[in-house]
Amino acid sequence: MNIHCTFGMFKIIQSVSNEDELLVLSEWESLKKLFEANRIFLVNNNDAVFGVYLAKKECMDAMNEMIKNIDYRDWDHLKLEKDHYYVRSNA
């Protein structure tokens, strides 16, 4: 899922190894507004992409907090997109 808002642009990816674990990707400044700096790690140095691992409930709480703090004038900037992907079946 991609989220675009005044806090920044975020990409949320579900972990393959753990269904309850999500990886949130964004720029350092955007992640720092929502999470403690000691939890954030560098993913890609060339593109300055950082990430933080969250449980699904923790991610939901963070998104809820983010939405509560959006200024009413910024609602036009909020955009949620869902990535489309296909799972290959062995059937």
PDB file of C-alpha atoms in Angstrom:
ATOM      1  CA  MET A   1       0.000   0.000   0.000  1.00  0.00           C
ATOM      2  CA  ASN A   2       1.234   3.493  -0.809  1.00  0.00           C
ATOM      3  CA  ILE A   3       0.235   6.481   1.307  1.00  0.00           C
ATOM      4  CA  HIS A   4       0.844  10.051   0.169  1.00  0.00           C
ATOM      5  CA  CYS A   5       0.108  12.832   2.666  1.00  0.00           C
ATOM      6  CA  THR A   6       1.625  15.986   4.092  1.00  0.00           C
ATOM      7  CA  PHE A   7       3.779  13.863   6.431  1.00  0.00           C
ATOM      8  CA  GLY A   8       5.455  12.238   3.438  1.00  0.00           C
ATOM      9  CA  MET A   9       5.167   9.283   1.110  1.00  0.00           C
ATOM     10  CA  PHE A  10       5.062   5.831   2.672  1.00  0.00           C
ATOM     11  CA  LYS A  11       5.063   2.332   1.219  1.00  0.00           C
ATOM     12  CA  ILE A  12       3.813  -0.501   3.419  1.00  0.00           C
ATOM     13  CA  ILE A  13       4.856  -4.048   2.531  1.00  0.00           C
ATOM     14  CA  GLN A  14       3.873  -7.281   4.260  1.00  0.00           C
ATOM     15  CA  SER A  15       6.760  -9.503   5.283  1.00  0.00           C
ATOM     16  CA  VAL A  16       6.933 -12.857   3.498  1.00  0.00           C
ATOM     17  CA  SER A  17       8.335 -14.701   6.507  1.00  0.00           C
ATOM     18  CA  ASN A  18       5.878 -13.326   9.090  1.00  0.00           C
ATOM     19  CA  GLU A  19       2.269 -12.495   8.162  1.00  0.00           C
ATOM     20  CA  ASP A  20       1.900 -10.177  11.173  1.00  0.00           C
ATOM     21  CA  GLU A  21       4.981  -8.111  10.292  1.00  0.00           C
ATOM     22  CA  LEU A  22       4.916  -5.064   8.014  1.00  0.00           C
ATOM     23  CA  LEU A  23       7.777  -3.009   6.606  1.00  0.00           C
ATOM     24  CA  VAL A  24       7.123   0.725   6.271  1.00  0.00           C
ATOM     25  CA  LEU A  25       9.436   2.490   3.795  1.00  0.00           C
ATOM     26  CA  SER A  26       9.950   6.241   3.414  1.00  0.00           C
ATOM     27  CA  GLU A  27      12.454   9.056   3.808  1.00  0.00           C
ATOM     28  CA  TRP A  28      14.212   9.554   7.146  1.00  0.00           C
ATOM     29  CA  GLU A  29      12.377  12.794   7.998  1.00  0.00           C
ATOM     30  CA  SER A  30       8.965  11.272   7.272  1.00  0.00           C
ATOM     31  CA  LEU A  31       9.562   8.164   9.387  1.00  0.00           C
ATOM     32  CA  LYS A  32      11.103  10.205  12.203  1.00  0.00           C
ATOM     33  CA  LYS A  33       7.822  12.111  12.586  1.00  0.00           C
ATOM     34  CA  LEU A  34       5.979   8.875  13.385  1.00  0.00           C
ATOM     35  CA  PHE A  35       8.516   6.489  14.937  1.00  0.00           C
ATOM     36  CA  GLU A  36      11.473   6.539  17.315  1.00  0.00           C
ATOM     37  CA  ALA A  37      14.762   7.123  15.495  1.00  0.00           C
ATOM     38  CA  ASN A  38      16.410   4.045  17.038  1.00  0.00           C
ATOM     39  CA  ARG A  39      13.879   1.776  15.245  1.00  0.00           C
ATOM     40  CA  ILE A  40      14.551   3.219  11.779  1.00  0.00           C
ATOM     41  CA  PHE A  41      17.179   1.626   9.552  1.00  0.00           C
ATOM     42  CA  LEU A  42      18.720   2.383   6.159  1.00  0.00           C
ATOM     43  CA  VAL A  43      17.332   0.264   3.315  1.00  0.00           C
ATOM     44  CA  ASN A  44      18.900   1.873   0.243  1.00  0.00           C
ATOM     45  CA  ASN A  45      21.681   4.444   0.479  1.00  0.00           C
ATOM     46  CA  ASN A  46      21.477   5.574  -3.167  1.00  0.00           C
ATOM     47  CA  ASP A  47      17.770   6.448  -2.946  1.00  0.00           C
ATOM     48  CA  ALA A  48      17.875   7.490   0.748  1.00  0.00           C
ATOM     49  CA  VAL A  49      15.150   4.984   1.627  1.00  0.00           C
ATOM     50  CA  PHE A  50      14.671   4.049   5.272  1.00  0.00           C
ATOM     51  CA  GLY A  51      12.408   1.497   6.888  1.00  0.00           C
ATOM     52  CA  VAL A  52      10.876   0.350  10.132  1.00  0.00           C
ATOM     53  CA  TYR A  53       9.343  -3.040  10.964  1.00  0.00           C
ATOM     54  CA  LEU A  54       5.936  -3.006  12.672  1.00  0.00           C
ATOM     55  CA  ALA A  55       3.309  -5.479  13.768  1.00  0.00           C
ATOM     56  CA  LYS A  56      -0.002  -4.979  11.944  1.00  0.00           C
ATOM     57  CA  LYS A  57      -1.706  -3.547  15.051  1.00  0.00           C
ATOM     58  CA  GLU A  58       1.157  -1.132  15.642  1.00  0.00           C
ATOM     59  CA  CYS A  59       0.992  -0.035  11.996  1.00  0.00           C
ATOM     60  CA  MET A  60      -2.755   0.515  12.289  1.00  0.00           C
ATOM     61  CA  ASP A  61      -2.224   2.603  15.434  1.00  0.00           C
ATOM     62  CA  ALA A  62       0.474   4.681  13.688  1.00  0.00           C
ATOM     63  CA  MET A  63      -1.760   5.289  10.657  1.00  0.00           C
ATOM     64  CA  ASN A  64      -4.635   6.240  12.944  1.00  0.00           C
ATOM     65  CA  GLU A  65      -2.400   8.734  14.768  1.00  0.00           C
ATOM     66  CA  MET A  66      -1.183  10.134  11.449  1.00  0.00           C
ATOM     67  CA  ILE A  67      -4.740  10.639  10.184  1.00  0.00           C
ATOM     68  CA  LYS A  68      -5.800  12.303  13.448  1.00  0.00           C
ATOM     69  CA  ASN A  69      -2.947  14.809  13.105  1.00  0.00           C
ATOM     70  CA  ILE A  70      -3.634  15.803   9.494  1.00  0.00           C
ATOM     71  CA  ASP A  71      -4.728  19.416   9.299  1.00  0.00           C
ATOM     72  CA  TYR A  72      -8.163  19.816   7.715  1.00  0.00           C
ATOM     73  CA  ARG A  73      -6.622  21.855   4.876  1.00  0.00           C
ATOM     74  CA  ASP A  74      -4.366  18.912   4.013  1.00  0.00           C
ATOM     75  CA  TRP A  75      -7.091  16.317   3.420  1.00  0.00           C
ATOM     76  CA  ASP A  76      -6.819  16.947  -0.321  1.00  0.00           C
ATOM     77  CA  HIS A  77      -3.209  15.707  -0.175  1.00  0.00           C
ATOM     78  CA  LEU A  78      -4.072  12.361   1.446  1.00  0.00           C
ATOM     79  CA  LYS A  79      -3.978   9.559  -1.100  1.00  0.00           C
ATOM     80  CA  LEU A  80      -4.076   5.811  -0.482  1.00  0.00           C
ATOM     81  CA  GLU A  81      -3.069   3.401  -3.208  1.00  0.00           C
ATOM     82  CA  LYS A  82      -2.999  -0.361  -3.142  1.00  0.00           C
ATOM     83  CA  ASP A  83      -0.368  -2.232  -5.098  1.00  0.00           C
ATOM     84  CA  HIS A  84      -1.782  -4.987  -7.227  1.00  0.00           C
ATOM     85  CA  TYR A  85       0.061  -8.259  -7.193  1.00  0.00           C
ATOM     86  CA  TYR A  86      -0.739 -11.825  -8.019  1.00  0.00           C
ATOM     87  CA  VAL A  87       0.095 -14.950  -6.067  1.00  0.00           C
ATOM     88  CA  ARG A  88       1.028 -17.956  -8.141  1.00  0.00           C
ATOM     89  CA  SER A  89      -0.931 -21.030  -7.175  1.00  0.00           C
ATOM     90  CA  ASN A  90       0.455 -24.573  -7.327  1.00  0.00           C
ATOM     91  CA  ALA A  91      -2.990 -25.924  -8.254  1.00  0.00           C
TER      92      ALA A  91
END
